[in-house]
């Protein structure tokens, strides 16, 4: 069984987001990029566990990105994985990104595609379901637990207002969140090994772009906090009613 | 031409967030000079479907296939594709929830439609089809121009006002030829939390951090939440320490929420936490440290020990309720 893990580089969570060129570009100056936490902590680690348990035969990592994504891919390879694929293009259009991954996946017959429930930069959470549709596969979103045996995945996942456990035969696309695995820290051996692991750069497929980001905006700053004495909670409740009008 | 909207219900009652979506669709349809068709799945009676007319739906397509009772993105996508074809849909609206996040991208991929996931604004047609959405987990917004003929949008719940008007929608059956492949996921077990409002839809949220010291103190927060009719949330370390279940964790690596009121108790206000909650309309911070960064992101602040302040606040809410 071969697993493809989608890896997305994202700005470090402490990043103070800023924009340039009249608010049309995300300013990456001084920004550190990390592996999207959902990809790193959950999908990648679960894929590695499945390989260690002898269930998976190969774990490949795929990223859609330019050469500047490579340090992040190497970090992912330091955690594990047999090889990485970088599809040499960059896009903010979620359809285009998903289509690139799907086109690549078609060339190498994967039984399982894992991704994070969303990337923490653009928060779309769309790539997994799109890849599933483009590959005509089933999709289970928001997994909190994944087991695989005899070509069937048993997945516990979040649904509206609760949880559901499903069984589904492979091939399958799953998006992962908390619960699927415990985050790992790369060790020295992993970091050394990552340097020599294959990182294939493939040319992008001819894919249409159907949306573009034309601008950004920061949320309005709060205008200042009104402090209320801990002994006067009636006033707070009153303000929430008459001023904020939320209760 | 039409604007299509997938509506969700719980035991036959349409969810508030779906009414928001219908209202949103009606707004878009009006600008485009077209009508709104809602798509409803499963056991819901005619009167409820006709009632969607009061929120702007002209027509409701209803499919009753029993196997759709458990949500499944492949089968739902088939339903929406059939409806989109029948109605020549130009814009397809869903919710940015576990249903919409699975169906809408599939639909977009199939139709090669540009998608805006997590919209917080109406399309601006003067510049193309530009929709505002959350990015960087609430740290910023992006404006996305959708350039394909068909457009797919999912909406952040609790973002658009629901105003009930007049009108009644017509209801039509939507028959779909499913095949077994559409239902190849076997549902083994379903567990649903009964009664409580899901966090992402809650209008009022009470949230606790490490400042509460331990799970044994949560009953104090629960008391306040119950009095307010609020949902509970928590910071990440609280979920990581298993004081509270994971689905209550909000922030950049947890849920992003936009309630009307967010009461943060014993939470320092780290950038990763603020990211998930700064879309809240009003923020109240209760913290014993005057230097806690959360105060500068708050509308109202109370300096004090959570375990002393919260019971007082709960009592004040009780008094308020008795008088209103
Ligand atoms: C990659 C990454 C992702 C992250 N994602 C998230 C995320 O999604 N969500 C999230 O929440 N965090 C996230 N974090 C963690 C974040 O940086 C903070 O560590 C975390 O939010 C702190 O939680 P806290 O405020 O509950 O605890 P603390 O920072 O320990 O703060 C406790 C607060 O309680 C106050 N307090 C103490 N005792 C009392 C009392 N008796 N009464 C009143 N107040 C009291 C203190 O003054 C303090 O302000 C992330 C971190 C990283 C590195």
Coordinates of C-alpha atoms and ligand atoms in Angstrom, one line a residue:
Chain A
X1 CA 0.0 0.0 0.0
X2 CA 1.4 3.4 -1.1
X3 CA 0.5 6.6 0.8
X4 CA 0.8 10.1 -0.6
X5 CA 1.0 12.8 2.1
X6 CA 0.2 16.4 1.0
X7 CA 2.6 18.9 2.6
X8 CA 1.9 22.6 2.6
X9 CA 4.5 25.2 3.7
X10 CA 2.8 27.9 5.9
X11 CA 4.0 30.9 7.8
X12 CA 5.0 30.2 11.4
X13 CA 2.1 30.6 13.8
X14 CA 3.8 33.6 15.6
X15 CA 3.9 35.6 12.3
X16 CA 2.5 39.1 12.4
X17 CA 0.8 39.1 9.1
X18 CA 1.6 42.1 6.8
X19 CA 1.0 42.9 3.2
X20 CA 2.8 44.8 0.5
X21 CA 2.2 46.4 -2.9
X22 CA -0.9 48.2 -1.8
X23 CA -2.2 45.2 0.1
X24 CA -2.1 42.9 -2.8
X25 CA 0.7 40.6 -1.7
X26 CA 1.5 38.7 1.5
X27 CA 4.8 40.1 2.7
X28 CA 7.1 37.1 3.3
X29 CA 10.0 39.2 4.4
X30 CA 11.3 37.9 7.7
X31 CA 8.7 35.2 7.8
X32 CA 9.7 31.7 8.8
X33 CA 7.9 28.9 7.0
X34 CA 6.9 25.7 8.7
X35 CA 5.1 22.5 7.7
X36 CA 1.4 23.1 8.0
X37 CA 0.7 21.8 11.6
X38 CA -2.1 19.5 10.5
X39 CA 0.1 17.9 7.8
X40 CA 3.1 17.6 10.1
X41 CA 1.5 16.5 13.4
X42 CA -1.2 14.2 12.0
X43 CA -1.2 13.1 8.4
X44 CA 2.6 12.7 8.1
X45 CA 3.1 11.0 11.4
X46 CA 0.1 8.6 10.9
X47 CA 1.6 7.7 7.4
X48 CA 4.9 6.9 9.1
X49 CA 3.3 4.8 11.8
X50 CA 1.5 2.8 9.1
X51 CA 4.8 2.2 7.4
X52 CA 6.5 1.2 10.6
X53 CA 3.7 -1.2 11.4
X54 CA 4.2 -2.8 8.0
X55 CA 0.8 -1.8 6.7
X56 CA 2.2 0.8 4.2
X57 CA 5.0 -0.1 1.8
X58 CA 5.9 3.5 0.8
X59 CA 5.2 7.0 2.0
X60 CA 5.7 9.8 -0.5
X61 CA 5.3 13.5 0.2
X62 CA 4.0 16.0 -2.3
X63 CA 4.1 19.8 -2.3
X64 CA 2.9 22.3 -4.9
X65 CA 5.5 25.1 -4.7
X66 CA 8.6 26.8 -6.0
X67 CA 12.2 26.1 -5.0
X68 CA 11.8 28.2 -1.9
X69 CA 9.5 25.4 -0.5
X70 CA 12.4 22.9 -0.4
X71 CA 13.6 23.7 3.2
X72 CA 10.1 22.8 4.5
X73 CA 10.0 19.6 2.4
X74 CA 13.4 18.6 3.8
X75 CA 12.1 19.2 7.3
X76 CA 9.2 16.9 6.5
X77 CA 11.6 14.3 5.1
X78 CA 13.6 14.5 8.4
X79 CA 10.6 13.2 10.2
X80 CA 10.3 10.3 7.7
X81 CA 9.0 9.4 4.3
X82 CA 10.8 7.6 1.4
X83 CA 10.8 10.4 -1.1
X84 CA 9.3 13.8 -1.8
X85 CA 7.8 15.3 -5.0
X86 CA 7.7 19.0 -5.6
X87 CA 5.4 20.2 -8.3
X88 CA 7.1 23.2 -9.6
X89 CA 4.5 25.9 -9.6
X90 CA 2.8 28.2 -7.1
X91 CA -0.8 29.2 -6.8
X92 CA -3.4 30.6 -4.5
X93 CA -6.2 29.0 -6.4
X94 CA -7.3 25.9 -4.5
X95 CA -8.6 24.2 -7.6
X96 CA -5.3 24.6 -9.4
X97 CA -3.4 23.2 -6.4
X98 CA -5.7 20.2 -6.0
X99 CA -5.6 19.6 -9.8
X100 CA -1.8 19.5 -9.7
X101 CA -1.8 17.0 -6.9
X102 CA -4.5 14.9 -8.6
X103 CA -2.6 14.9 -11.9
X104 CA 0.6 13.8 -10.2
X105 CA -1.2 11.1 -8.1
X106 CA -2.6 9.6 -11.3
X107 CA 0.9 8.9 -12.5
X108 CA 1.8 6.8 -9.5
X109 CA -1.2 4.8 -8.2
X110 CA -1.6 5.7 -4.6
X111 CA -4.0 3.7 -2.3
X112 CA -4.3 6.4 0.3
X113 CA -3.9 10.2 0.1
X114 CA -3.6 12.0 3.4
X115 CA -3.8 15.7 4.0
X116 CA -4.4 18.1 6.9
X117 CA -8.0 19.3 7.6
X118 CA -6.9 22.7 6.4
X119 CA -3.7 24.8 5.9
X120 CA -3.4 27.6 8.5
X121 CA -2.6 30.2 5.9
X122 CA -5.5 30.3 3.5
X123 CA -7.8 28.1 5.6
X124 CA -9.6 26.7 2.7
X125 CA -9.7 23.0 3.7
X126 CA -10.6 22.2 0.1
X127 CA -7.7 20.3 -1.3
X128 CA -8.5 16.8 0.1
X129 CA -12.1 16.8 -1.2
X130 CA -11.1 18.2 -4.5
X131 CA -8.4 15.6 -5.0
X132 CA -10.9 12.9 -4.1
X133 CA -13.3 14.2 -6.7
X134 CA -10.6 14.5 -9.4
X135 CA -9.4 10.9 -8.7
X136 CA -13.0 9.6 -8.3
X137 CA -12.3 8.4 -4.8
X138 CA -14.2 8.4 -1.5
X139 CA -13.3 11.2 0.9
X140 CA -13.5 11.2 4.7
X141 CA -12.9 14.6 6.2
X142 CA -11.8 15.6 9.7
X143 CA -10.5 12.2 10.8
X144 CA -9.5 11.9 14.4
X145 CA -8.5 8.2 14.2
X146 CA -7.3 6.1 11.2
X147 CA -6.8 2.3 11.2
X148 CA -6.0 0.3 8.1
X149 CA -6.2 -3.5 7.7
X150 CA -6.8 -5.7 4.7
X151 CA -7.3 -2.9 2.3
X152 CA -10.0 -1.3 4.4
X153 CA -9.7 1.9 6.4
X154 CA -11.6 2.4 9.6
X155 CA -11.9 6.1 10.3
X156 CA -13.5 8.0 13.2
X157 CA -14.2 11.5 12.1
X158 CA -16.0 14.7 13.1
X159 CA -19.5 15.2 11.6
X160 CA -22.1 17.9 12.3
X161 CA -22.7 17.8 16.1
X162 CA -20.8 14.6 16.8
X163 CA -18.6 11.8 15.6
X164 CA -19.0 8.9 13.2
X165 CA -16.9 5.8 12.6
X166 CA -16.8 4.5 9.0
X167 CA -15.3 1.6 7.2
X168 CA -14.2 2.2 3.6
X169 CA -12.1 0.2 1.2
X170 CA -9.1 1.9 -0.4
X171 CA -8.3 3.9 -2.5
X172 CA -9.4 6.8 -0.3
X173 CA -8.6 10.4 0.6
X174 CA -8.6 11.4 4.2
X175 CA -8.1 14.8 5.9
X176 CA -6.6 14.6 9.3
X177 CA -7.0 16.6 12.5
X178 CA -6.2 16.2 16.2
X179 CA -6.3 12.6 17.5
X180 CA -4.9 10.9 14.4
X181 CA -1.4 10.8 15.7
X182 CA 1.0 12.5 18.2
X183 CA 3.4 15.0 16.9
X184 CA 7.1 13.9 16.6
X185 CA 10.3 15.8 16.9
X186 CA 12.9 15.0 14.1
X187 CA 16.1 13.4 15.4
X188 CA 19.6 13.9 14.2
X189 CA 19.6 10.7 12.2
X190 CA 16.4 11.7 10.4
X191 CA 17.8 15.2 9.7
X192 CA 21.0 13.6 8.2
X193 CA 19.0 11.1 6.2
X194 CA 16.7 13.7 4.8
X195 CA 19.6 15.4 3.0
X196 CA 20.1 12.5 0.7
X197 CA 16.5 11.4 0.2
X198 CA 15.2 11.8 -3.3
X199 CA 13.3 15.1 -3.9
X200 CA 11.9 14.9 -7.3
X201 CA 10.9 18.1 -9.1
X202 CA 8.2 17.6 -11.6
X203 CA 6.9 20.1 -14.1
X204 CA 3.3 21.3 -13.5
X205 CA 0.4 19.9 -15.5
X206 CA -1.6 22.2 -17.7
X207 CA -4.3 23.3 -15.2
X208 CA -6.7 26.2 -15.4
X209 CA -6.7 28.9 -12.7
X210 CA -10.3 29.8 -11.7
X211 CA -9.8 32.3 -8.9
X212 CA -7.2 34.8 -7.8
X213 CA -6.6 36.8 -4.7
X214 CA -6.8 40.5 -5.6
X215 CA -6.2 42.0 -2.2
X216 CA -5.9 41.7 1.5
X217 CA -7.1 43.5 4.6
X218 CA -6.3 43.4 8.3
X219 CA -9.1 43.2 10.8
X220 CA -10.0 46.6 12.4
X221 CA -8.1 47.1 15.7
X222 CA -10.1 47.0 18.9
X223 CA -10.7 50.5 20.0
X224 CA -9.6 50.0 23.6
X225 CA -10.8 47.9 26.4
X226 CA -13.3 49.1 29.0
X227 CA -12.3 47.8 32.4
X228 CA -15.0 46.9 34.8
X229 CA -14.6 46.3 38.5
X230 CA -14.8 42.7 39.6
X231 CA -17.3 43.8 42.2
X232 CA -19.7 45.2 39.7
X233 CA -20.7 42.4 37.4
X234 CA -24.2 43.9 37.1
X235 CA -22.6 46.7 35.2
X236 CA -20.9 44.3 32.8
X237 CA -24.1 42.4 32.1
X238 CA -25.9 45.7 31.6
X239 CA -23.2 46.9 29.1
X240 CA -23.4 43.6 27.2
X241 CA -27.1 44.2 26.9
X242 CA -27.4 47.9 26.2
X243 CA -24.1 48.8 24.6
X244 CA -22.8 45.6 22.9
X245 CA -26.3 44.3 22.4
X246 CA -25.2 40.7 22.5
X247 CA -27.4 39.4 25.3
Chain B
X1 CA -29.8 30.7 -14.4
X2 CA -30.2 30.5 -10.6
X3 CA -28.4 30.6 -7.3
X4 CA -28.3 27.2 -5.6
X5 CA -28.0 26.7 -1.9
X6 CA -27.6 23.5 0.1
X7 CA -29.6 23.7 3.4
X8 CA -29.1 21.5 6.4
X9 CA -31.6 20.6 9.0
X10 CA -31.6 18.8 12.3
X11 CA -34.6 16.5 12.7
X12 CA -36.6 18.5 10.2
X13 CA -35.8 22.0 11.6
X14 CA -33.6 24.0 9.3
X15 CA -30.4 25.3 11.1
X16 CA -29.9 29.0 11.6
X17 CA -26.7 28.9 9.6
X18 CA -28.7 27.4 6.7
X19 CA -31.1 30.3 7.0
X20 CA -28.1 32.6 6.8
X21 CA -27.1 30.8 3.6
X22 CA -30.5 31.1 2.1
X23 CA -30.6 34.8 2.9
X24 CA -27.1 35.1 1.4
X25 CA -28.2 33.3 -1.8
X26 CA -31.2 35.6 -2.1
X27 CA -28.9 38.6 -1.8
X28 CA -26.7 37.3 -4.6
X29 CA -29.6 36.3 -6.7
X30 CA -31.1 39.8 -6.5
X31 CA -27.9 41.3 -7.7
X32 CA -27.7 38.8 -10.6
X33 CA -31.3 39.2 -11.4
X34 CA -32.2 35.6 -10.9
X35 CA -33.9 33.3 -8.4
X36 CA -32.9 31.0 -5.5
X37 CA -33.3 27.3 -5.4
X38 CA -32.6 25.5 -2.1
X39 CA -31.7 21.8 -2.0
X40 CA -32.9 19.8 1.0
X41 CA -32.0 16.2 1.8
X42 CA -33.9 13.7 3.9
X43 CA -36.8 13.8 6.3
X44 CA -38.2 17.3 6.4
X45 CA -41.8 18.2 5.9
X46 CA -43.3 20.4 3.2
X47 CA -44.3 23.2 5.5
X48 CA -40.7 23.6 6.7
X49 CA -39.4 23.7 3.1
X50 CA -42.1 26.2 2.0
X51 CA -41.1 28.3 5.0
X52 CA -37.6 28.8 3.4
X53 CA -39.5 31.3 1.2
X54 CA -39.6 33.7 4.1
X55 CA -35.8 33.9 3.9
X56 CA -35.6 34.3 0.1
X57 CA -35.8 30.8 -1.5
X58 CA -38.1 30.6 -4.5
X59 CA -38.0 26.9 -4.9
X60 CA -36.8 23.9 -2.9
X61 CA -35.6 20.7 -4.5
X62 CA -36.1 17.8 -2.1
X63 CA -34.5 14.4 -2.3
X64 CA -35.6 11.7 0.1
X65 CA -33.2 8.8 -0.6
X66 CA -32.9 7.1 2.8
X67 CA -29.2 6.3 2.4
X68 CA -28.5 10.0 2.5
X69 CA -29.3 10.1 6.2
X70 CA -25.7 9.6 7.0
X71 CA -23.7 12.4 5.3
X72 CA -21.4 11.2 2.5
X73 CA -19.6 13.7 0.3
X74 CA -19.8 11.6 -2.9
X75 CA -23.6 11.0 -2.8
X76 CA -24.3 14.6 -1.7
X77 CA -22.1 15.9 -4.6
X78 CA -24.3 13.9 -7.0
X79 CA -27.4 15.5 -5.6
X80 CA -25.9 19.0 -5.9
X81 CA -24.7 18.3 -9.4
X82 CA -28.1 17.1 -10.5
X83 CA -29.7 20.2 -9.0
X84 CA -27.1 22.5 -10.5
X85 CA -27.7 21.1 -13.9
X86 CA -31.5 21.2 -13.6
X87 CA -31.4 24.8 -12.4
X88 CA -28.5 26.0 -14.6
X89 CA -26.8 27.2 -11.4
X90 CA -24.3 30.0 -11.7
X91 CA -23.5 30.4 -8.0
X92 CA -23.6 27.5 -5.5
X93 CA -23.7 28.4 -1.8
X94 CA -23.0 26.1 1.1
X95 CA -21.7 26.4 4.6
X96 CA -18.1 26.3 5.8
X97 CA -18.8 23.3 8.1
X98 CA -18.1 19.6 8.0
X99 CA -20.8 19.1 5.3
X100 CA -20.0 22.1 3.1
X101 CA -16.2 21.6 3.4
X102 CA -16.6 18.1 1.9
X103 CA -19.3 18.7 -0.7
X104 CA -18.5 22.1 -2.0
X105 CA -14.9 21.4 -3.0
X106 CA -16.0 18.2 -4.8
X107 CA -18.6 20.1 -6.6
X108 CA -16.1 22.9 -7.5
X109 CA -13.6 20.3 -8.8
X110 CA -16.2 18.6 -10.9
X111 CA -17.5 21.8 -12.4
X112 CA -14.1 23.3 -12.6
X113 CA -15.5 26.2 -10.7
X114 CA -13.6 28.8 -8.7
X115 CA -14.3 28.5 -5.0
X116 CA -14.3 30.8 -2.0
X117 CA -14.1 28.8 1.2
X118 CA -15.2 30.6 4.4
X119 CA -16.7 33.7 2.9
X120 CA -17.5 36.6 5.3
X121 CA -18.9 39.1 2.7
X122 CA -21.2 39.3 -0.3
X123 CA -19.7 39.2 -3.8
X124 CA -18.7 42.6 -5.1
X125 CA -19.8 42.5 -8.7
X126 CA -18.4 45.8 -9.7
X127 CA -14.9 44.3 -9.8
X128 CA -15.7 40.9 -11.2
X129 CA -16.9 38.5 -8.6
X130 CA -14.9 39.4 -5.5
X131 CA -15.6 37.8 -2.2
X132 CA -14.0 38.5 1.2
X133 CA -12.9 35.5 3.2
X134 CA -10.9 34.7 6.3
X135 CA -7.2 33.9 5.9
X136 CA -4.4 33.2 8.3
X137 CA -6.9 31.8 10.7
X138 CA -8.6 35.2 11.4
X139 CA -5.4 37.3 11.3
X140 CA -6.5 38.8 8.0
X141 CA -9.0 38.8 5.2
X142 CA -8.4 38.1 1.5
X143 CA -10.5 39.3 -1.5
X144 CA -10.9 36.4 -3.9
X145 CA -12.0 37.1 -7.5
X146 CA -13.7 34.1 -9.0
X147 CA -13.2 34.0 -12.7
X148 CA -15.0 30.8 -13.8
X149 CA -18.5 30.8 -15.1
X150 CA -19.9 28.8 -12.2
X151 CA -18.9 30.0 -8.7
X152 CA -18.9 27.9 -5.4
X153 CA -19.0 29.7 -2.0
X154 CA -19.0 28.3 1.5
X155 CA -20.0 30.8 4.3
X156 CA -18.6 31.2 7.8
X157 CA -21.5 30.5 10.1
X158 CA -22.7 33.4 12.4
X159 CA -21.6 36.0 9.8
X160 CA -24.8 37.1 8.0
X161 CA -27.9 38.5 9.6
X162 CA -31.1 36.4 9.2
X163 CA -34.2 38.5 8.6
X164 CA -37.5 36.7 8.3
X165 CA -39.7 38.2 5.6
X166 CA -42.8 37.0 3.7
X167 CA -43.1 34.4 1.0
X168 CA -43.4 30.7 0.5
X169 CA -41.2 28.5 -1.6
X170 CA -42.5 25.9 -4.0
X171 CA -41.3 22.3 -3.4
X172 CA -40.3 19.9 -6.1
X173 CA -39.0 16.4 -5.8
X174 CA -35.5 15.7 -7.1
X175 CA -35.0 12.2 -8.2
X176 CA -31.5 10.9 -8.6
X177 CA -30.2 7.6 -10.0
X178 CA -27.7 6.6 -7.4
X179 CA -25.4 3.6 -7.8
X180 CA -23.8 1.5 -5.1
X181 CA -20.5 3.3 -5.5
X182 CA -22.1 6.4 -4.1
X183 CA -22.7 4.6 -0.9
X184 CA -19.6 2.5 -0.6
X185 CA -18.7 4.1 2.8
X186 CA -20.1 1.9 5.6
X187 CA -21.2 3.7 8.7
X188 CA -20.3 1.7 11.8
X189 CA -21.2 4.0 14.6
X190 CA -22.6 7.5 15.1
X191 CA -22.5 9.4 18.3
X192 CA -24.1 12.9 18.5
X193 CA -24.0 15.2 21.5
X194 CA -27.6 15.9 22.1
X195 CA -29.1 19.2 22.9
X196 CA -26.1 21.5 23.0
X197 CA -25.4 24.0 20.2
X198 CA -22.2 23.1 18.2
X199 CA -19.4 25.5 19.1
X200 CA -19.1 26.8 15.5
X201 CA -22.7 27.9 15.5
X202 CA -22.9 29.3 19.0
X203 CA -23.8 32.9 19.4
X204 CA -22.4 33.1 22.9
X205 CA -19.2 31.3 24.0
X206 CA -17.5 30.9 27.4
X207 CA -13.9 29.8 27.1
X208 CA -11.4 28.7 29.6
X209 CA -7.6 28.6 29.7
X210 CA -4.9 27.4 31.9
X211 CA -5.7 30.1 34.4
X212 CA -8.6 27.8 35.6
X213 CA -5.9 25.6 37.1
X214 CA -7.6 22.2 36.4
X215 CA -10.6 20.3 35.1
X216 CA -12.1 20.3 38.6
X217 CA -12.8 24.0 38.3
X218 CA -14.7 23.8 35.0
X219 CA -18.1 23.5 36.8
X220 CA -17.8 27.2 37.5
X221 CA -17.5 28.0 33.8
X222 CA -20.3 25.5 33.0
X223 CA -22.5 27.3 35.5
X224 CA -22.0 30.6 33.6
X225 CA -22.4 29.0 30.2
X226 CA -25.6 27.3 31.3
X227 CA -27.0 30.6 32.6
X228 CA -26.2 32.4 29.4
X229 CA -27.1 29.5 27.1
X230 CA -23.5 29.6 25.8
X231 CA -21.3 26.9 24.3
X232 CA -17.9 26.1 25.9
X233 CA -14.5 26.5 24.4
X234 CA -10.9 26.3 25.6
X235 CA -7.3 27.1 24.8
X236 CA -5.0 24.6 23.3
X237 CA -3.0 23.6 26.4
X238 CA -6.3 22.9 28.1
X239 CA -7.3 20.4 25.4
X240 CA -3.7 19.0 25.2
X241 CA -3.8 18.3 29.0
X242 CA -7.2 16.5 28.4
X243 CA -9.0 18.9 30.8
X244 CA -11.5 19.4 28.0
X245 CA -12.3 17.5 24.8
X246 CA -10.4 18.4 21.6
X247 CA -13.4 19.8 19.8
X248 CA -13.6 22.7 22.2
X249 CA -10.1 23.9 21.3
X250 CA -10.1 27.2 19.5
X251 CA -7.3 29.1 17.8
X252 CA -5.0 28.9 14.9
X253 CA -4.7 25.1 15.2
X254 CA -8.2 24.5 16.5
X255 CA -11.6 25.9 15.6
X256 CA -12.2 29.4 14.2
X257 CA -15.3 30.9 15.6
X258 CA -17.3 34.1 15.2
X259 CA -19.8 34.3 18.1
X260 CA -21.5 37.5 19.1
X261 CA -20.0 37.2 22.5
X262 CA -16.7 35.5 23.5
X263 CA -15.9 35.5 27.2
X264 CA -12.2 34.4 27.8
X265 CA -11.4 33.3 31.3
X266 CA -7.8 32.7 32.4
X267 CA -6.5 32.8 28.8
X268 CA -3.4 34.9 28.2
X269 CA -4.3 35.8 24.6
X270 CA -1.4 34.3 22.6
X271 CA -1.3 35.2 18.9
X272 CA -2.3 31.6 18.0
X273 CA -5.3 31.8 20.3
X274 CA -6.4 35.2 19.2
X275 CA -6.3 34.1 15.5
X276 CA -9.2 31.7 16.1
X277 CA -11.5 34.1 18.0
X278 CA -10.8 37.7 16.9
X279 CA -13.8 37.6 14.6
X280 CA -16.0 37.6 17.7
X281 CA -18.2 40.7 17.8
X282 CA -17.7 41.4 21.4
X283 CA -14.8 40.0 23.6
X284 CA -14.8 40.0 27.4
X285 CA -11.6 39.1 29.1
X286 CA -11.3 38.0 32.7
X287 CA -7.7 37.6 33.9
X288 CA -5.8 38.2 37.1
X289 CA -2.8 39.7 35.3
X290 CA -3.3 43.3 34.2
X291 CA -0.5 42.7 31.6
X292 CA -2.2 39.8 29.9
X293 CA -2.1 40.5 26.1
X294 CA -5.7 39.5 25.7
X295 CA -6.9 42.7 27.3
X296 CA -5.7 44.7 24.3
X297 CA -7.9 42.6 22.0
X298 CA -10.9 42.9 24.3
X299 CA -14.0 45.2 24.4
X300 CA -14.5 44.7 28.2
X301 CA -12.1 43.5 30.8
X302 CA -12.3 42.4 34.4
X303 CA -9.2 42.1 36.5
X304 CA -9.5 39.4 39.1
X305 CA -9.4 35.8 40.0
X306 CA -11.5 33.7 37.7
X307 CA -12.9 31.5 40.5
X308 CA -14.1 34.6 42.3
X309 CA -15.3 36.6 39.3
X310 CA -17.2 34.0 37.5
X311 CA -19.7 33.1 40.2
X312 CA -20.4 36.8 40.6
X313 CA -21.0 37.2 36.9
X314 CA -23.2 34.1 36.9
X315 CA -25.3 35.7 39.6
X316 CA -25.5 39.0 37.7
X317 CA -26.7 37.1 34.6
X318 CA -29.4 35.4 36.8
X319 CA -30.6 38.8 38.1
X320 CA -30.6 40.2 34.5
X321 CA -32.7 37.3 33.3
X322 CA -35.2 37.7 36.1
X323 CA -35.8 41.3 35.0
X324 CA -35.9 40.8 31.2
Ligands
LIG1 C1 2.3 26.0 16.4 C2 1.4 26.4 17.5 C3 0.0 26.5 17.4 C4 -0.8 26.9 18.5 N1 -2.1 26.9 18.3 C5 -2.9 27.3 19.4 C6 -4.3 27.3 19.2 O1 -4.9 27.0 18.2 N2 -5.1 27.7 20.3 C7 -4.5 28.2 21.5 O2 -5.2 28.5 22.4 N3 -3.1 28.1 21.6 C8 -2.3 27.7 20.6 N4 -1.0 27.7 20.8 C9 -0.4 27.9 22.1 C10 -0.3 29.4 22.5 O3 0.9 29.9 22.0 C11 -0.4 29.6 24.0 O4 0.6 28.8 24.6 C12 -1.8 29.2 24.6 O5 -2.8 29.8 23.9 C13 -1.8 29.5 26.1 O6 -3.0 29.0 26.7 P1 -3.6 29.7 28.0 O7 -3.8 31.1 27.7 O8 -4.7 28.9 28.4 O9 -2.4 29.5 29.0 P2 -1.3 30.5 29.6 O10 -0.6 31.2 28.5 O11 -0.6 29.8 30.6 O12 -2.2 31.7 30.3 C14 -3.0 31.5 31.4 C15 -3.6 32.8 31.8 O13 -4.4 32.7 32.9 C16 -4.2 33.8 33.8 N5 -4.6 33.3 35.1 C17 -3.9 32.4 35.9 N6 -4.6 32.2 37.0 C18 -5.7 32.9 37.0 C19 -6.8 33.0 37.8 N7 -6.9 32.4 39.0 N8 -7.8 33.9 37.4 C20 -7.8 34.5 36.2 N9 -6.7 34.4 35.4 C21 -5.7 33.6 35.7 C22 -2.8 34.1 33.6 O14 -2.6 35.5 34.0 C23 -2.6 33.9 32.1 O15 -2.9 35.1 31.4 C24 -0.2 27.3 19.7 C25 1.2 27.3 19.8 C26 2.0 26.9 18.8 C27 3.5 26.9 18.9

